mmCIF file of C-alpha atoms in Angstrom:
data_model
loop_
_atom_site.group_PDB
_atom_site.id
_atom_site.type_symbol
_atom_site.label_atom_id
_atom_site.label_comp_id
_atom_site.label_asym_id
_atom_site.label_seq_id
_atom_site.Cartn_x
_atom_site.Cartn_y
_atom_site.Cartn_z
ATOM 1 C CA SER A 1 -75.850 -48.618 -65.856
ATOM 2 C CA GLN A 2 -76.770 -51.820 -67.563
ATOM 3 C CA LYS A 3 -74.207 -52.795 -70.055
ATOM 4 C CA ILE A 4 -74.213 -55.617 -72.663
ATOM 5 C CA GLU A 5 -70.988 -56.777 -74.459
ATOM 6 C CA GLN A 6 -70.972 -58.838 -77.607
ATOM 7 C CA ASN A 7 -67.758 -59.328 -79.660
ATOM 8 C CA SER A 8 -67.913 -56.548 -82.253
ATOM 9 C CA GLU A 9 -65.372 -58.419 -84.549
ATOM 10 C CA ALA A 10 -66.841 -60.686 -87.050
ATOM 11 C CA LEU A 11 -66.674 -64.457 -86.480
ATOM 12 C CA ASN A 12 -65.434 -66.424 -89.547
ATOM 13 C CA ILE A 13 -65.892 -70.045 -89.632
ATOM 14 C CA GLN A 14 -66.068 -72.850 -92.060
ATOM 15 C CA GLU A 15 -69.203 -74.691 -93.034
ATOM 16 C CA GLY A 16 -69.992 -77.614 -90.777
ATOM 17 C CA LYS A 17 -68.162 -76.175 -87.766
ATOM 18 C CA THR A 18 -69.770 -75.098 -84.603
ATOM 19 C CA ALA A 19 -70.122 -71.313 -84.084
ATOM 20 C CA THR A 20 -70.161 -69.819 -80.591
ATOM 21 C CA LEU A 21 -71.135 -66.417 -79.805
ATOM 22 C CA THR A 22 -70.881 -64.677 -76.415
ATOM 23 C CA CYS A 23 -72.954 -62.180 -74.610
ATOM 24 C CA ASN A 24 -71.689 -60.586 -71.282
ATOM 25 C CA TYR A 25 -73.848 -58.268 -69.148
ATOM 26 C CA THR A 26 -72.980 -56.217 -66.197
ATOM 27 C CA ASN A 27 -74.831 -54.348 -63.397
ATOM 28 C CA TYR A 28 -77.951 -56.112 -63.380
ATOM 29 C CA SER A 29 -79.564 -59.707 -63.288
ATOM 30 C CA PRO A 30 -81.867 -60.361 -66.023
ATOM 31 C CA ALA A 31 -84.778 -62.766 -65.596
ATOM 32 C CA TYR A 32 -84.419 -63.922 -69.038
ATOM 33 C CA LEU A 33 -82.402 -63.325 -72.215
ATOM 34 C CA GLN A 34 -83.490 -63.315 -75.863
ATOM 35 C CA TRP A 35 -81.354 -63.960 -78.976
ATOM 36 C CA TYR A 36 -82.222 -62.484 -82.281
ATOM 37 C CA ARG A 37 -80.904 -62.826 -85.850
ATOM 38 C CA GLN A 38 -80.577 -59.852 -88.108
ATOM 39 C CA ASP A 39 -79.914 -60.037 -91.876
ATOM 40 C CA PRO A 40 -78.488 -56.936 -93.817
ATOM 41 C CA GLY A 41 -81.427 -54.486 -94.519
ATOM 42 C CA ARG A 42 -83.785 -56.499 -92.391
ATOM 43 C CA GLY A 43 -85.323 -56.167 -88.821
ATOM 44 C CA PRO A 44 -84.193 -58.568 -86.117
ATOM 45 C CA VAL A 45 -85.974 -61.872 -85.985
ATOM 46 C CA PHE A 46 -86.435 -63.692 -82.675
ATOM 47 C CA LEU A 47 -84.722 -66.994 -82.229
ATOM 48 C CA LEU A 48 -84.619 -68.190 -78.715
ATOM 49 C CA LEU A 49 -85.507 -67.304 -74.989
ATOM 50 C CA ILE A 50 -83.756 -68.666 -72.006
ATOM 51 C CA ARG A 51 -84.834 -67.970 -68.427
ATOM 52 C CA GLU A 52 -82.514 -67.453 -65.330
ATOM 53 C CA ASN A 53 -83.454 -70.866 -63.832
ATOM 54 C CA GLU A 54 -82.550 -72.592 -67.176
ATOM 55 C CA LYS A 55 -79.067 -73.584 -67.900
ATOM 56 C CA GLU A 56 -79.529 -74.599 -71.550
ATOM 57 C CA LYS A 57 -82.068 -74.277 -74.205
ATOM 58 C CA ARG A 58 -81.980 -75.928 -77.613
ATOM 59 C CA LYS A 59 -83.872 -75.541 -80.909
ATOM 60 C CA GLU A 60 -82.854 -77.636 -83.814
ATOM 61 C CA ARG A 61 -79.116 -76.637 -84.487
ATOM 62 C CA LEU A 62 -79.114 -73.703 -81.942
ATOM 63 C CA LYS A 63 -78.099 -74.084 -78.307
ATOM 64 C CA VAL A 64 -78.186 -71.239 -75.764
ATOM 65 C CA THR A 65 -76.636 -71.352 -72.263
ATOM 66 C CA PHE A 66 -77.303 -68.939 -69.484
ATOM 67 C CA ASP A 67 -74.767 -68.629 -66.526
ATOM 68 C CA THR A 68 -75.978 -66.186 -64.045
ATOM 69 C CA THR A 69 -72.875 -66.419 -61.942
ATOM 70 C CA LEU A 70 -70.641 -65.467 -64.934
ATOM 71 C CA LYS A 71 -73.201 -62.941 -66.190
ATOM 72 C CA GLN A 72 -72.822 -64.634 -69.601
ATOM 73 C CA SER A 73 -74.897 -66.338 -72.299
ATOM 74 C CA LEU A 74 -73.314 -68.493 -75.094
ATOM 75 C CA PHE A 75 -75.177 -68.937 -78.470
ATOM 76 C CA HIS A 76 -74.012 -72.105 -80.368
ATOM 77 C CA ILE A 77 -74.925 -73.023 -83.958
ATOM 78 C CA THR A 78 -73.788 -76.544 -84.721
ATOM 79 C CA ALA A 79 -73.176 -77.813 -88.202
ATOM 80 C CA SER A 80 -73.067 -74.281 -89.495
ATOM 81 C CA GLN A 81 -74.142 -73.424 -92.956
ATOM 82 C CA PRO A 82 -73.554 -70.352 -95.125
ATOM 83 C CA ALA A 83 -77.131 -69.493 -94.702
ATOM 84 C CA ASP A 84 -76.433 -68.987 -90.991
ATOM 85 C CA SER A 85 -74.363 -65.901 -91.983
ATOM 86 C CA ALA A 86 -75.925 -62.957 -90.224
ATOM 87 C CA THR A 87 -75.588 -60.753 -87.182
ATOM 88 C CA TYR A 88 -76.782 -62.212 -83.987
ATOM 89 C CA LEU A 89 -78.097 -60.007 -81.166
ATOM 90 C CA CYS A 90 -78.564 -60.895 -77.568
ATOM 91 C CA ALA A 91 -81.058 -59.045 -75.479
ATOM 92 C CA PRO A 92 -81.342 -59.478 -71.696
ATOM 93 C CA LEU A 93 -84.299 -58.141 -69.895
ATOM 94 C CA GLY A 94 -83.633 -54.858 -68.184
ATOM 95 C CA PHE A 95 -86.143 -53.085 -66.140
ATOM 96 C CA GLN A 96 -89.170 -54.220 -67.906
ATOM 97 C CA LYS A 97 -87.578 -53.597 -71.224
ATOM 98 C CA LEU A 98 -85.234 -55.521 -73.262
ATOM 99 C CA VAL A 99 -81.626 -54.135 -73.646
ATOM 100 C CA PHE A 100 -80.111 -55.158 -76.870
ATOM 101 C CA GLY A 101 -76.351 -55.668 -77.525
ATOM 102 C CA THR A 102 -74.612 -54.429 -80.590
ATOM 103 C CA GLY A 103 -74.435 -57.841 -82.156
ATOM 104 C CA THR A 104 -71.793 -60.208 -83.575
ATOM 105 C CA ARG A 105 -71.502 -60.747 -87.231
ATOM 106 C CA LEU A 106 -71.100 -64.319 -88.185
ATOM 107 C CA LEU A 107 -69.669 -65.401 -91.578
ATOM 108 C CA VAL A 108 -69.833 -69.163 -92.590
ATOM 109 C CA SER A 109 -67.829 -69.833 -95.540
ATOM 110 C CA PRO A 110 -68.338 -72.800 -97.772
ATOM 111 C CA ASP B 1 -93.850 -63.147 -90.607
ATOM 112 C CA ALA B 2 -95.574 -60.728 -88.259
ATOM 113 C CA GLY B 3 -97.610 -58.260 -90.205
ATOM 114 C CA ILE B 4 -95.499 -54.981 -89.634
ATOM 115 C CA THR B 5 -95.097 -52.401 -92.310
ATOM 116 C CA GLN B 6 -92.848 -49.285 -91.938
ATOM 117 C CA SER B 7 -93.145 -46.344 -94.128
ATOM 118 C CA PRO B 8 -91.372 -44.946 -95.782
ATOM 119 C CA ARG B 9 -88.336 -47.375 -96.268
ATOM 120 C CA HIS B 10 -86.026 -44.662 -97.023
ATOM 121 C CA LYS B 11 -85.980 -40.893 -96.727
ATOM 122 C CA VAL B 12 -83.562 -38.033 -97.245
ATOM 123 C CA THR B 13 -84.387 -34.726 -95.673
ATOM 124 C CA GLU B 14 -82.772 -31.460 -94.512
ATOM 125 C CA THR B 15 -81.894 -30.312 -91.011
ATOM 126 C CA GLY B 16 -84.729 -28.449 -89.497
ATOM 127 C CA THR B 17 -87.389 -30.167 -91.239
ATOM 128 C CA PRO B 18 -90.273 -32.291 -89.578
ATOM 129 C CA VAL B 19 -90.328 -35.981 -90.298
ATOM 130 C CA THR B 20 -92.987 -38.557 -89.509
ATOM 131 C CA LEU B 21 -92.383 -42.235 -89.604
ATOM 132 C CA ARG B 22 -95.273 -44.633 -89.702
ATOM 133 C CA CYS B 23 -95.600 -48.206 -88.164
ATOM 134 C CA HIS B 24 -98.609 -50.291 -89.112
ATOM 135 C CA GLN B 25 -99.493 -53.766 -87.768
ATOM 136 C CA THR B 26 -101.981 -56.196 -88.542
ATOM 137 C CA GLU B 27 -101.492 -58.438 -85.456
ATOM 138 C CA ASN B 28 -103.573 -56.502 -83.009
ATOM 139 C CA HIS B 29 -100.746 -56.595 -80.525
ATOM 140 C CA ARG B 30 -100.958 -54.070 -77.592
ATOM 141 C CA TYR B 31 -97.331 -53.032 -77.303
ATOM 142 C CA MET B 32 -95.531 -51.105 -79.996
ATOM 143 C CA TYR B 33 -91.900 -49.774 -79.857
ATOM 144 C CA TRP B 34 -89.730 -47.455 -81.757
ATOM 145 C CA TYR B 35 -85.891 -48.048 -81.873
ATOM 146 C CA ARG B 36 -83.024 -46.555 -83.525
ATOM 147 C CA GLN B 37 -79.901 -48.634 -84.528
ATOM 148 C CA ASP B 38 -76.449 -46.903 -85.143
ATOM 149 C CA PRO B 39 -73.056 -48.423 -85.632
ATOM 150 C CA GLY B 40 -71.418 -49.142 -82.307
ATOM 151 C CA HIS B 41 -74.699 -49.005 -80.480
ATOM 152 C CA GLY B 42 -77.299 -51.783 -79.940
ATOM 153 C CA LEU B 43 -80.930 -50.972 -80.707
ATOM 154 C CA ARG B 44 -81.876 -48.136 -78.426
ATOM 155 C CA LEU B 45 -85.495 -47.541 -77.331
ATOM 156 C CA ILE B 46 -86.996 -44.296 -78.297
ATOM 157 C CA HIS B 47 -90.544 -44.575 -77.189
ATOM 158 C CA TYR B 48 -93.118 -47.252 -76.684
ATOM 159 C CA SER B 49 -96.825 -47.670 -76.580
ATOM 160 C CA TYR B 50 -98.893 -49.845 -74.265
ATOM 161 C CA GLY B 51 -102.148 -49.037 -75.740
ATOM 162 C CA VAL B 52 -104.032 -46.487 -77.818
ATOM 163 C CA LYS B 53 -103.082 -42.924 -76.584
ATOM 164 C CA ASP B 54 -100.717 -44.620 -73.885
ATOM 165 C CA THR B 55 -97.167 -44.044 -74.626
ATOM 166 C CA ASP B 56 -93.913 -43.668 -72.687
ATOM 167 C CA LYS B 57 -90.352 -42.572 -73.144
ATOM 168 C CA GLY B 58 -87.362 -44.819 -73.734
ATOM 169 C CA GLU B 59 -83.668 -44.246 -73.195
ATOM 170 C CA VAL B 60 -83.162 -41.703 -76.226
ATOM 171 C CA SER B 61 -86.450 -39.956 -76.446
ATOM 172 C CA ASP B 62 -85.114 -36.253 -76.678
ATOM 173 C CA GLY B 63 -86.081 -34.776 -80.056
ATOM 174 C CA TYR B 64 -88.775 -37.338 -80.752
ATOM 175 C CA SER B 65 -92.498 -37.476 -80.177
ATOM 176 C CA VAL B 66 -94.938 -40.260 -80.867
ATOM 177 C CA SER B 67 -98.673 -40.866 -81.247
ATOM 178 C CA ARG B 68 -100.917 -43.798 -81.265
ATOM 179 C CA SER B 69 -104.579 -42.987 -82.231
ATOM 180 C CA LYS B 70 -105.377 -46.593 -83.361
ATOM 181 C CA THR B 71 -104.210 -50.076 -82.185
ATOM 182 C CA GLU B 72 -102.595 -50.701 -85.519
ATOM 183 C CA ASP B 73 -100.626 -47.492 -86.228
ATOM 184 C CA PHE B 74 -97.656 -45.911 -84.122
ATOM 185 C CA LEU B 75 -96.214 -42.742 -85.480
ATOM 186 C CA LEU B 76 -92.741 -41.290 -84.703
ATOM 187 C CA THR B 77 -92.239 -37.690 -85.326
ATOM 188 C CA LEU B 78 -89.052 -35.779 -85.559
ATOM 189 C CA GLU B 79 -90.251 -32.189 -84.873
ATOM 190 C CA SER B 80 -87.186 -30.430 -86.288
ATOM 191 C CA ALA B 81 -84.771 -33.004 -87.597
ATOM 192 C CA THR B 82 -80.906 -32.856 -86.788
ATOM 193 C CA SER B 83 -78.112 -34.647 -88.305
ATOM 194 C CA SER B 84 -77.515 -36.693 -85.174
ATOM 195 C CA GLN B 85 -80.869 -38.141 -85.917
ATOM 196 C CA THR B 86 -79.574 -39.891 -89.032
ATOM 197 C CA SER B 87 -80.134 -43.523 -88.428
ATOM 198 C CA VAL B 88 -82.082 -46.673 -89.144
ATOM 199 C CA TYR B 89 -85.364 -46.738 -87.278
ATOM 200 C CA PHE B 90 -87.102 -49.893 -86.368
ATOM 201 C CA CYS B 91 -90.722 -50.551 -85.170
ATOM 202 C CA ALA B 92 -91.391 -53.538 -83.197
ATOM 203 C CA ILE B 93 -94.516 -55.174 -81.637
ATOM 204 C CA SER B 94 -95.209 -57.568 -78.935
ATOM 205 C CA GLU B 95 -98.218 -59.168 -77.165
ATOM 206 C CA SER B 96 -97.009 -58.390 -73.593
ATOM 207 C CA MET B 97 -94.469 -56.039 -72.166
ATOM 208 C CA ALA B 98 -90.952 -57.298 -71.399
ATOM 209 C CA GLY B 99 -90.835 -58.434 -67.871
ATOM 210 C CA GLY B 100 -94.043 -60.481 -68.464
ATOM 211 C CA ARG B 101 -93.929 -63.851 -70.040
ATOM 212 C CA GLY B 102 -90.915 -63.046 -72.192
ATOM 213 C CA GLN B 103 -92.931 -62.691 -75.270
ATOM 214 C CA PRO B 104 -90.577 -61.945 -78.235
ATOM 215 C CA GLN B 105 -90.647 -58.612 -80.143
ATOM 216 C CA HIS B 106 -91.450 -58.677 -83.875
ATOM 217 C CA PHE B 107 -89.750 -56.133 -85.951
ATOM 218 C CA GLY B 108 -90.398 -54.330 -89.148
ATOM 219 C CA ASP B 109 -87.702 -53.947 -91.688
ATOM 220 C CA GLY B 110 -86.757 -50.441 -90.834
ATOM 221 C CA THR B 111 -86.607 -47.056 -92.223
ATOM 222 C CA ARG B 112 -83.195 -45.625 -93.260
ATOM 223 C CA LEU B 113 -83.358 -41.798 -92.558
ATOM 224 C CA SER B 114 -80.648 -39.472 -93.624
ATOM 225 C CA ILE B 115 -80.569 -35.857 -92.553
ATOM 226 C CA LEU B 116 -78.441 -33.577 -94.385
#
């Protein structure tokens, strides 16, 4: 079955550093992968989409990579800020549906 | 923010009672989804709709039914609630189905449902 793995442990970093979150998937080859941000008590909010033929995508301080050989996507936040603290979900495309990972919680301390 | 309203936002009920959750959108999007989110699990799709009166099952549909009589409203019903259905329920909408142009899903802020 399709499986998504995100680090369940929280990632703690200091303000100004680069945060790197990992999303691994197995048993399928998604045509694209989406990343979402979720704050406590709120629904997920879409951030970025990357397609299988794109190696890298950027949006302001965010960067996403997609390695179809490793079956992995990396999500980077550069110059991180306390306001970036949230849970980040990856969602590769399954069979005509998104399959969501459990998310990684990011904590950015001042 | 996408115009998605879920109601109620919180509900506590007893095992065996029927429960209906409502999702209302003002975006006129064709696709609507119901997910549940539990610790240790990602968002899991319960049911989705691809138009008025057109619905289909997701991966965890047992014990749930849905209805969509208008474009803007998508109802999720637990006919006889069980404690295993205690969860946070999210509604989402999208312009196209996943597998199309990769359109994002827009989520409501969820309903926290506790079944005692």
